[in-house]
């Protein structure tokens, strides 16, 4: 029998860190039944005071694989085959994924803000900083501190230096704890920067970026905008010299008047802007938008500030998010991608989970419905990393799945 890719996940909710580590290592080793090449560990913020003890405990029992991980507001895991997937928030939880990756070269790195090249630096400079050259066609898993990583610059640099690469991951989170963020890599405990792993060779990472929003009203084109502020819009379907421009607030008010009472209520707290990624696509669907927060409104100017830069000529559309839309959006993507896989990772926003859906384990168990018995590990993030179109972005209120296949077993 040829050596093939294999993944396993183990999950523990034991309140003792020693007991939790013992359980996940023993269960994951037994499920994998071969020597692992890579380990990925996610630990809930309920263990935050014990983060410095995690790597020494793991090193005693799991010396072989390259190991990365981080702390999160909660942990996600499917456990051994046949077990129900779990998403545990605000309580002790530990998720360990082990992977056997034949013919895959694994490179780990830790980058501080000062290590990042300038955005106008050459691709070779980025490759030197990360330690992998573009010819290897690597796939990236990134885990970062939200305050000290300059993660958006890193994502732009990776997209530039490694065109066509797939990058997934998330920002470490402390949940309701004030004890700070933690990153783990190769027996080291870090509290700033970005850790990552580059996987080159016989591996494919397929992605799902479930933003969970639905468009309302009509698309608009930006007539005037500065930095992250929308100043003037024009209905995209009426682009002519005779069509009067509107302030964003006027456009929004006209849309809200057309909504039913439930959506009007939703617009008070769950309103977002979708930036169109393909300027030439005439018919827009959910996957064509990059969803961004509305972070401020100036009633005097009618301007709206959002969580991203804008430019004249760009198309936008207002969006709403709720539990039903998020569930429908995720299920749509899972139906499109369903099938066999070796293993998967889930990076889910702290704003999703039970607080959004009103019940636990919703997304992980929905994943299991379409990817039966595929090992799944993950955590609740402060921001999620995944591609929309051909570029990689930092998202919010999103779930990003990385579904891993061995080349030759992926169509």
PDB file of N, CA and C in Angstrom, residues 5 7 37-42 66-70 97-99 101 104-111 130 132 137-145 151 154-155 158-159 162 165-172 183-186 193-200 203-207 343-348 375-379 381 383-387 392-393 400-405:
ATOM      1  N   UNK A   5      -1.724  10.687   2.017  1.00  0.00           N
ATOM      2  CA  UNK A   5      -2.045  11.718   2.991  1.00  0.00           C
ATOM      3  C   UNK A   5      -3.131  11.235   3.941  1.00  0.00           C
ATOM      4  N   UNK A   7      -5.232  12.586   7.777  1.00  0.00           N
ATOM      5  CA  UNK A   7      -5.442  13.565   8.830  1.00  0.00           C
ATOM      6  C   UNK A   7      -6.238  12.940   9.968  1.00  0.00           C
ATOM      7  N   UNK A  37       3.505  14.307  10.355  1.00  0.00           N
ATOM      8  CA  UNK A  37       4.462  15.296   9.868  1.00  0.00           C
ATOM      9  C   UNK A  37       4.138  16.703  10.350  1.00  0.00           C
ATOM     10  N   UNK A  38       2.869  16.950  10.667  1.00  0.00           N
ATOM     11  CA  UNK A  38       2.420  18.284  11.050  1.00  0.00           C
ATOM     12  C   UNK A  38       1.370  18.173  12.149  1.00  0.00           C
ATOM     13  N   UNK A  39       1.463  19.053  13.136  1.00  0.00           N
ATOM     14  CA  UNK A  39       0.444  19.156  14.161  1.00  0.00           C
ATOM     15  C   UNK A  39      -0.059  20.587  14.241  1.00  0.00           C
ATOM     16  N   UNK A  40      -1.374  20.736  14.461  1.00  0.00           N
ATOM     17  CA  UNK A  40      -1.986  22.062  14.589  1.00  0.00           C
ATOM     18  C   UNK A  40      -2.840  22.039  15.840  1.00  0.00           C
ATOM     19  N   UNK A  41      -2.543  22.936  16.783  1.00  0.00           N
ATOM     20  CA  UNK A  41      -3.196  22.926  18.089  1.00  0.00           C
ATOM     21  C   UNK A  41      -3.944  24.242  18.306  1.00  0.00           C
ATOM     22  N   UNK A  42      -5.197  24.138  18.766  1.00  0.00           N
ATOM     23  CA  UNK A  42      -5.986  25.313  19.133  1.00  0.00           C
ATOM     24  C   UNK A  42      -6.477  25.132  20.559  1.00  0.00           C
ATOM     25  N   UNK A  66       6.236  18.948  13.166  1.00  0.00           N
ATOM     26  CA  UNK A  66       6.219  20.407  13.206  1.00  0.00           C
ATOM     27  C   UNK A  66       4.869  20.805  13.772  1.00  0.00           C
ATOM     28  N   UNK A  67       4.866  21.740  14.731  1.00  0.00           N
ATOM     29  CA  UNK A  67       3.643  22.057  15.443  1.00  0.00           C
ATOM     30  C   UNK A  67       3.421  23.564  15.466  1.00  0.00           C
ATOM     31  N   UNK A  68       2.217  23.995  15.049  1.00  0.00           N
ATOM     32  CA  UNK A  68       1.827  25.400  15.175  1.00  0.00           C
ATOM     33  C   UNK A  68       0.456  25.461  15.833  1.00  0.00           C
ATOM     34  N   UNK A  69       0.087  26.649  16.345  1.00  0.00           N
ATOM     35  CA  UNK A  69      -1.229  26.799  16.938  1.00  0.00           C
ATOM     36  C   UNK A  69      -1.396  28.159  17.579  1.00  0.00           C
ATOM     37  N   UNK A  70      -2.533  28.357  18.224  1.00  0.00           N
ATOM     38  CA  UNK A  70      -2.783  29.626  18.900  1.00  0.00           C
ATOM     39  C   UNK A  70      -3.939  29.489  19.871  1.00  0.00           C
ATOM     40  N   UNK A  97      -5.008  18.645  15.649  1.00  0.00           N
ATOM     41  CA  UNK A  97      -5.023  17.982  14.344  1.00  0.00           C
ATOM     42  C   UNK A  97      -3.621  17.474  14.038  1.00  0.00           C
ATOM     43  N   UNK A  98      -3.513  16.217  13.654  1.00  0.00           N
ATOM     44  CA  UNK A  98      -2.255  15.638  13.187  1.00  0.00           C
ATOM     45  C   UNK A  98      -2.422  15.232  11.728  1.00  0.00           C
ATOM     46  N   UNK A  99      -1.370  15.437  10.945  1.00  0.00           N
ATOM     47  CA  UNK A  99      -1.445  15.119   9.521  1.00  0.00           C
ATOM     48  C   UNK A  99      -0.194  14.400   9.064  1.00  0.00           C
ATOM     49  N   UNK A 101       1.779  13.886   5.745  1.00  0.00           N
ATOM     50  CA  UNK A 101       1.828  14.619   4.484  1.00  0.00           C
ATOM     51  C   UNK A 101       3.003  14.148   3.632  1.00  0.00           C
ATOM     52  N   UNK A 104       5.189  16.335   0.789  1.00  0.00           N
ATOM     53  CA  UNK A 104       4.879  17.740   1.061  1.00  0.00           C
ATOM     54  C   UNK A 104       6.010  18.321   1.898  1.00  0.00           C
ATOM     55  N   UNK A 105       6.599  19.417   1.422  1.00  0.00           N
ATOM     56  CA  UNK A 105       7.637  20.099   2.190  1.00  0.00           C
ATOM     57  C   UNK A 105       6.982  21.127   3.100  1.00  0.00           C
ATOM     58  N   UNK A 106       7.348  21.116   4.377  1.00  0.00           N
ATOM     59  CA  UNK A 106       6.718  21.967   5.382  1.00  0.00           C
ATOM     60  C   UNK A 106       7.743  22.975   5.890  1.00  0.00           C
ATOM     61  N   UNK A 107       7.417  24.242   5.796  1.00  0.00           N
ATOM     62  CA  UNK A 107       8.293  25.309   6.273  1.00  0.00           C
ATOM     63  C   UNK A 107       7.523  26.179   7.253  1.00  0.00           C
ATOM     64  N   UNK A 108       8.046  26.357   8.458  1.00  0.00           N
ATOM     65  CA  UNK A 108       7.404  27.241   9.421  1.00  0.00           C
ATOM     66  C   UNK A 108       8.170  28.564   9.501  1.00  0.00           C
ATOM     67  N   UNK A 109       7.464  29.608   9.941  1.00  0.00           N
ATOM     68  CA  UNK A 109       8.116  30.912  10.078  1.00  0.00           C
ATOM     69  C   UNK A 109       7.386  31.731  11.136  1.00  0.00           C
ATOM     70  N   UNK A 110       8.130  32.657  11.731  1.00  0.00           N
ATOM     71  CA  UNK A 110       7.580  33.643  12.663  1.00  0.00           C
ATOM     72  C   UNK A 110       8.054  35.004  12.212  1.00  0.00           C
ATOM     73  N   UNK A 111       7.110  35.894  11.920  1.00  0.00           N
ATOM     74  CA  UNK A 111       7.443  37.214  11.404  1.00  0.00           C
ATOM     75  C   UNK A 111       6.918  38.284  12.345  1.00  0.00           C
ATOM     76  N   UNK A 130      10.065  34.965   4.242  1.00  0.00           N
ATOM     77  CA  UNK A 130       9.214  33.822   4.604  1.00  0.00           C
ATOM     78  C   UNK A 130       9.991  32.511   4.585  1.00  0.00           C
ATOM     79  N   UNK A 132      10.516  30.604   1.675  1.00  0.00           N
ATOM     80  CA  UNK A 132      10.056  29.716   0.601  1.00  0.00           C
ATOM     81  C   UNK A 132      10.029  30.524  -0.686  1.00  0.00           C
ATOM     82  N   UNK A 137       5.391  26.887  -5.220  1.00  0.00           N
ATOM     83  CA  UNK A 137       3.927  27.021  -5.230  1.00  0.00           C
ATOM     84  C   UNK A 137       3.325  26.636  -3.872  1.00  0.00           C
ATOM     85  N   UNK A 138       3.743  27.316  -2.805  1.00  0.00           N
ATOM     86  CA  UNK A 138       3.277  26.939  -1.468  1.00  0.00           C
ATOM     87  C   UNK A 138       1.837  27.354  -1.202  1.00  0.00           C
ATOM     88  N   UNK A 139       1.227  26.643  -0.235  1.00  0.00           N
ATOM     89  CA  UNK A 139      -0.050  27.034   0.343  1.00  0.00           C
ATOM     90  C   UNK A 139       0.224  27.429   1.783  1.00  0.00           C
ATOM     91  N   UNK A 140      -0.449  28.471   2.275  1.00  0.00           N
ATOM     92  CA  UNK A 140      -0.102  29.046   3.570  1.00  0.00           C
ATOM     93  C   UNK A 140      -1.234  28.899   4.581  1.00  0.00           C
ATOM     94  N   UNK A 141      -0.846  28.594   5.829  1.00  0.00           N
ATOM     95  CA  UNK A 141      -1.730  28.695   6.984  1.00  0.00           C
ATOM     96  C   UNK A 141      -1.094  29.716   7.917  1.00  0.00           C
ATOM     97  N   UNK A 142      -1.811  30.795   8.219  1.00  0.00           N
ATOM     98  CA  UNK A 142      -1.282  31.878   9.038  1.00  0.00           C
ATOM     99  C   UNK A 142      -2.102  32.032  10.319  1.00  0.00           C
ATOM    100  N   UNK A 143      -1.409  32.268  11.427  1.00  0.00           N
ATOM    101  CA  UNK A 143      -2.028  32.583  12.710  1.00  0.00           C
ATOM    102  C   UNK A 143      -1.315  33.829  13.230  1.00  0.00           C
ATOM    103  N   UNK A 144      -2.084  34.852  13.612  1.00  0.00           N
ATOM    104  CA  UNK A 144      -1.456  36.139  13.885  1.00  0.00           C
ATOM    105  C   UNK A 144      -2.053  36.812  15.109  1.00  0.00           C
ATOM    106  N   UNK A 145      -1.221  37.633  15.749  1.00  0.00           N
ATOM    107  CA  UNK A 145      -1.699  38.528  16.799  1.00  0.00           C
ATOM    108  C   UNK A 145      -2.370  39.716  16.122  1.00  0.00           C
ATOM    109  N   UNK A 151      -1.040  42.376   9.579  1.00  0.00           N
ATOM    110  CA  UNK A 151      -1.451  41.220   8.791  1.00  0.00           C
ATOM    111  C   UNK A 151      -1.895  41.601   7.384  1.00  0.00           C
ATOM    112  N   UNK A 154       1.098  41.797   5.229  1.00  0.00           N
ATOM    113  CA  UNK A 154       1.617  40.461   4.956  1.00  0.00           C
ATOM    114  C   UNK A 154       0.794  39.764   3.883  1.00  0.00           C
ATOM    115  N   UNK A 155      -0.531  39.883   3.956  1.00  0.00           N
ATOM    116  CA  UNK A 155      -1.384  39.240   2.946  1.00  0.00           C
ATOM    117  C   UNK A 155      -1.136  39.827   1.559  1.00  0.00           C
ATOM    118  N   UNK A 158       2.207  38.385   0.319  1.00  0.00           N
ATOM    119  CA  UNK A 158       2.112  36.990  -0.117  1.00  0.00           C
ATOM    120  C   UNK A 158       1.413  36.898  -1.469  1.00  0.00           C
ATOM    121  N   UNK A 159       0.310  37.633  -1.632  1.00  0.00           N
ATOM    122  CA  UNK A 159      -0.384  37.613  -2.928  1.00  0.00           C
ATOM    123  C   UNK A 159       0.532  38.084  -4.052  1.00  0.00           C
ATOM    124  N   UNK A 162       3.687  35.381  -4.331  1.00  0.00           N
ATOM    125  CA  UNK A 162       3.283  34.001  -4.646  1.00  0.00           C
ATOM    126  C   UNK A 162       1.953  34.024  -5.392  1.00  0.00           C
ATOM    127  N   UNK A 165      -1.259  31.587  -5.035  1.00  0.00           N
ATOM    128  CA  UNK A 165      -1.180  30.814  -3.804  1.00  0.00           C
ATOM    129  C   UNK A 165      -2.503  30.889  -3.051  1.00  0.00           C
ATOM    130  N   UNK A 166      -2.751  29.900  -2.182  1.00  0.00           N
ATOM    131  CA  UNK A 166      -3.918  29.900  -1.307  1.00  0.00           C
ATOM    132  C   UNK A 166      -3.446  30.179   0.114  1.00  0.00           C
ATOM    133  N   UNK A 167      -4.086  31.136   0.773  1.00  0.00           N
ATOM    134  CA  UNK A 167      -3.722  31.494   2.137  1.00  0.00           C
ATOM    135  C   UNK A 167      -4.978  31.499   2.996  1.00  0.00           C
ATOM    136  N   UNK A 168      -4.930  30.763   4.122  1.00  0.00           N
ATOM    137  CA  UNK A 168      -6.041  30.728   5.061  1.00  0.00           C
ATOM    138  C   UNK A 168      -5.493  30.938   6.468  1.00  0.00           C
ATOM    139  N   UNK A 169      -6.379  31.219   7.416  1.00  0.00           N
ATOM    140  CA  UNK A 169      -5.925  31.342   8.794  1.00  0.00           C
ATOM    141  C   UNK A 169      -6.831  32.236   9.601  1.00  0.00           C
ATOM    142  N   UNK A 170      -6.305  32.715  10.726  1.00  0.00           N
ATOM    143  CA  UNK A 170      -7.104  33.556  11.601  1.00  0.00           C
ATOM    144  C   UNK A 170      -6.251  34.310  12.592  1.00  0.00           C
ATOM    145  N   UNK A 171      -6.856  35.313  13.215  1.00  0.00           N
ATOM    146  CA  UNK A 171      -6.201  36.095  14.257  1.00  0.00           C
ATOM    147  C   UNK A 171      -6.509  35.480  15.611  1.00  0.00           C
ATOM    148  N   UNK A 172      -5.464  35.321  16.410  1.00  0.00           N
ATOM    149  CA  UNK A 172      -5.638  34.779  17.756  1.00  0.00           C
ATOM    150  C   UNK A 172      -6.601  35.671  18.535  1.00  0.00           C
ATOM    151  N   UNK A 183       0.565  32.709  20.472  1.00  0.00           N
ATOM    152  CA  UNK A 183       0.865  31.927  19.281  1.00  0.00           C
ATOM    153  C   UNK A 183       1.883  30.865  19.664  1.00  0.00           C
ATOM    154  N   UNK A 184       1.803  29.706  19.021  1.00  0.00           N
ATOM    155  CA  UNK A 184       2.696  28.598  19.350  1.00  0.00           C
ATOM    156  C   UNK A 184       3.316  28.053  18.066  1.00  0.00           C
ATOM    157  N   UNK A 185       4.618  27.837  18.108  1.00  0.00           N
ATOM    158  CA  UNK A 185       5.293  27.272  16.940  1.00  0.00           C
ATOM    159  C   UNK A 185       6.566  26.562  17.384  1.00  0.00           C
ATOM    160  N   UNK A 186       6.642  25.270  17.084  1.00  0.00           N
ATOM    161  CA  UNK A 186       7.862  24.485  17.310  1.00  0.00           C
ATOM    162  C   UNK A 186       8.442  24.689  18.710  1.00  0.00           C
ATOM    163  N   UNK A 193       3.293  39.244  16.532  1.00  0.00           N
ATOM    164  CA  UNK A 193       3.681  38.870  15.185  1.00  0.00           C
ATOM    165  C   UNK A 193       2.745  37.855  14.552  1.00  0.00           C
ATOM    166  N   UNK A 194       3.288  37.139  13.570  1.00  0.00           N
ATOM    167  CA  UNK A 194       2.548  36.114  12.827  1.00  0.00           C
ATOM    168  C   UNK A 194       3.374  34.845  12.768  1.00  0.00           C
ATOM    169  N   UNK A 195       2.741  33.720  13.045  1.00  0.00           N
ATOM    170  CA  UNK A 195       3.377  32.436  12.757  1.00  0.00           C
ATOM    171  C   UNK A 195       2.665  31.815  11.564  1.00  0.00           C
ATOM    172  N   UNK A 196       3.399  31.017  10.830  1.00  0.00           N
ATOM    173  CA  UNK A 196       2.788  30.417   9.658  1.00  0.00           C
ATOM    174  C   UNK A 196       3.475  29.136   9.266  1.00  0.00           C
ATOM    175  N   UNK A 197       2.799  28.419   8.395  1.00  0.00           N
ATOM    176  CA  UNK A 197       3.368  27.215   7.801  1.00  0.00           C
ATOM    177  C   UNK A 197       3.095  27.272   6.302  1.00  0.00           C
ATOM    178  N   UNK A 198       4.142  26.987   5.515  1.00  0.00           N
ATOM    179  CA  UNK A 198       4.024  26.910   4.063  1.00  0.00           C
ATOM    180  C   UNK A 198       4.103  25.443   3.665  1.00  0.00           C
ATOM    181  N   UNK A 199       3.124  24.989   2.896  1.00  0.00           N
ATOM    182  CA  UNK A 199       3.038  23.592   2.474  1.00  0.00           C
ATOM    183  C   UNK A 199       3.245  23.529   0.968  1.00  0.00           C
ATOM    184  N   UNK A 200       4.311  22.867   0.537  1.00  0.00           N
ATOM    185  CA  UNK A 200       4.653  22.790  -0.886  1.00  0.00           C
ATOM    186  C   UNK A 200       4.711  21.331  -1.312  1.00  0.00           C
ATOM    187  N   UNK A 203      -0.192  18.730  -2.292  1.00  0.00           N
ATOM    188  CA  UNK A 203      -1.321  19.119  -1.460  1.00  0.00           C
ATOM    189  C   UNK A 203      -2.097  20.240  -2.151  1.00  0.00           C
ATOM    190  N   UNK A 204      -3.414  20.165  -2.039  1.00  0.00           N
ATOM    191  CA  UNK A 204      -4.320  21.202  -2.519  1.00  0.00           C
ATOM    192  C   UNK A 204      -5.152  21.661  -1.337  1.00  0.00           C
ATOM    193  N   UNK A 205      -5.302  22.974  -1.174  1.00  0.00           N
ATOM    194  CA  UNK A 205      -6.211  23.518  -0.163  1.00  0.00           C
ATOM    195  C   UNK A 205      -7.339  24.240  -0.883  1.00  0.00           C
ATOM    196  N   UNK A 206      -8.515  23.656  -0.809  1.00  0.00           N
ATOM    197  CA  UNK A 206      -9.723  24.263  -1.373  1.00  0.00           C
ATOM    198  C   UNK A 206     -10.352  25.139  -0.285  1.00  0.00           C
ATOM    199  N   UNK A 207     -10.902  26.279  -0.657  1.00  0.00           N
ATOM    200  CA  UNK A 207     -11.394  27.210   0.361  1.00  0.00           C
ATOM    201  C   UNK A 207     -12.884  27.479   0.225  1.00  0.00           C
ATOM    202  N   UNK A 343      -8.645  16.176   5.141  1.00  0.00           N
ATOM    203  CA  UNK A 343      -8.863  16.862   6.410  1.00  0.00           C
ATOM    204  C   UNK A 343      -9.252  18.301   6.143  1.00  0.00           C
ATOM    205  N   UNK A 344      -9.635  19.020   7.215  1.00  0.00           N
ATOM    206  CA  UNK A 344     -10.086  20.396   7.031  1.00  0.00           C
ATOM    207  C   UNK A 344      -9.829  21.215   8.284  1.00  0.00           C
ATOM    208  N   UNK A 345      -9.748  22.535   8.081  1.00  0.00           N
ATOM    209  CA  UNK A 345      -9.601  23.502   9.169  1.00  0.00           C
ATOM    210  C   UNK A 345     -10.709  24.537   9.052  1.00  0.00           C
ATOM    211  N   UNK A 346     -11.198  25.006  10.200  1.00  0.00           N
ATOM    212  CA  UNK A 346     -12.265  26.005  10.243  1.00  0.00           C
ATOM    213  C   UNK A 346     -11.824  27.180  11.105  1.00  0.00           C
ATOM    214  N   UNK A 347     -11.865  28.373  10.514  1.00  0.00           N
ATOM    215  CA  UNK A 347     -11.547  29.607  11.218  1.00  0.00           C
ATOM    216  C   UNK A 347     -12.836  30.428  11.260  1.00  0.00           C
ATOM    217  N   UNK A 348     -13.462  30.476  12.428  1.00  0.00           N
ATOM    218  CA  UNK A 348     -14.781  31.082  12.557  1.00  0.00           C
ATOM    219  C   UNK A 348     -14.733  32.294  13.478  1.00  0.00           C
ATOM    220  N   UNK A 375     -11.815  14.718   9.101  1.00  0.00           N
ATOM    221  CA  UNK A 375     -11.344  15.359  10.350  1.00  0.00           C
ATOM    222  C   UNK A 375     -11.329  16.879  10.228  1.00  0.00           C
ATOM    223  N   UNK A 376     -11.872  17.546  11.247  1.00  0.00           N
ATOM    224  CA  UNK A 376     -11.997  19.002  11.240  1.00  0.00           C
ATOM    225  C   UNK A 376     -11.451  19.575  12.537  1.00  0.00           C
ATOM    226  N   UNK A 377     -10.568  20.550  12.431  1.00  0.00           N
ATOM    227  CA  UNK A 377     -10.073  21.279  13.591  1.00  0.00           C
ATOM    228  C   UNK A 377     -10.179  22.769  13.335  1.00  0.00           C
ATOM    229  N   UNK A 378     -10.247  23.570  14.407  1.00  0.00           N
ATOM    230  CA  UNK A 378     -10.325  25.003  14.187  1.00  0.00           C
ATOM    231  C   UNK A 378     -10.502  25.769  15.477  1.00  0.00           C
ATOM    232  N   UNK A 379     -10.776  27.073  15.326  1.00  0.00           N
ATOM    233  CA  UNK A 379     -10.957  27.908  16.514  1.00  0.00           C
ATOM    234  C   UNK A 379     -11.773  29.142  16.174  1.00  0.00           C
ATOM    235  N   UNK A 381     -12.013  33.078  16.033  1.00  0.00           N
ATOM    236  CA  UNK A 381     -10.961  34.058  15.744  1.00  0.00           C
ATOM    237  C   UNK A 381     -11.410  35.489  16.012  1.00  0.00           C
ATOM    238  N   UNK A 383     -10.546  37.598  13.657  1.00  0.00           N
ATOM    239  CA  UNK A 383     -10.514  37.980  12.254  1.00  0.00           C
ATOM    240  C   UNK A 383     -10.119  36.748  11.469  1.00  0.00           C
ATOM    241  N   UNK A 384     -10.672  36.580  10.283  1.00  0.00           N
ATOM    242  CA  UNK A 384     -10.489  35.361   9.512  1.00  0.00           C
ATOM    243  C   UNK A 384      -9.794  35.683   8.196  1.00  0.00           C
ATOM    244  N   UNK A 385      -8.898  34.816   7.768  1.00  0.00           N
ATOM    245  CA  UNK A 385      -8.091  35.036   6.574  1.00  0.00           C
ATOM    246  C   UNK A 385      -8.525  34.065   5.492  1.00  0.00           C
ATOM    247  N   UNK A 386      -8.865  34.602   4.323  1.00  0.00           N
ATOM    248  CA  UNK A 386      -9.256  33.737   3.220  1.00  0.00           C
ATOM    249  C   UNK A 386      -9.419  34.528   1.941  1.00  0.00           C
ATOM    250  N   UNK A 387      -9.433  33.849   0.794  1.00  0.00           N
ATOM    251  CA  UNK A 387      -9.500  34.545  -0.495  1.00  0.00           C
ATOM    252  C   UNK A 387     -10.927  34.879  -0.916  1.00  0.00           C
ATOM    253  N   UNK A 392      -6.363  37.778  -1.270  1.00  0.00           N
ATOM    254  CA  UNK A 392      -6.581  37.300   0.094  1.00  0.00           C
ATOM    255  C   UNK A 392      -6.896  38.486   1.000  1.00  0.00           C
ATOM    256  N   UNK A 393      -7.878  38.285   1.892  1.00  0.00           N
ATOM    257  CA  UNK A 393      -8.330  39.385   2.740  1.00  0.00           C
ATOM    258  C   UNK A 393      -8.464  38.928   4.183  1.00  0.00           C
ATOM    259  N   UNK A 400     -14.129  30.715   7.522  1.00  0.00           N
ATOM    260  CA  UNK A 400     -13.252  30.284   6.432  1.00  0.00           C
ATOM    261  C   UNK A 400     -12.891  28.825   6.655  1.00  0.00           C
ATOM    262  N   UNK A 401     -13.182  27.989   5.667  1.00  0.00           N
ATOM    263  CA  UNK A 401     -12.795  26.580   5.688  1.00  0.00           C
ATOM    264  C   UNK A 401     -11.628  26.376   4.733  1.00  0.00           C
ATOM    265  N   UNK A 402     -10.628  25.619   5.177  1.00  0.00           N
ATOM    266  CA  UNK A 402      -9.576  25.129   4.312  1.00  0.00           C
ATOM    267  C   UNK A 402      -9.708  23.619   4.214  1.00  0.00           C
ATOM    268  N   UNK A 403     -10.064  23.122   3.036  1.00  0.00           N
ATOM    269  CA  UNK A 403     -10.348  21.697   2.832  1.00  0.00           C
ATOM    270  C   UNK A 403      -9.167  21.097   2.070  1.00  0.00           C
ATOM    271  N   UNK A 404      -8.492  20.152   2.698  1.00  0.00           N
ATOM    272  CA  UNK A 404      -7.190  19.673   2.207  1.00  0.00           C
ATOM    273  C   UNK A 404      -7.325  18.353   1.460  1.00  0.00           C
ATOM    274  N   UNK A 405      -6.693  18.307   0.303  1.00  0.00           N
ATOM    275  CA  UNK A 405      -6.702  17.125  -0.551  1.00  0.00           C
ATOM    276  C   UNK A 405      -5.264  16.789  -0.947  1.00  0.00           C
TER     277      UNK A 405
END
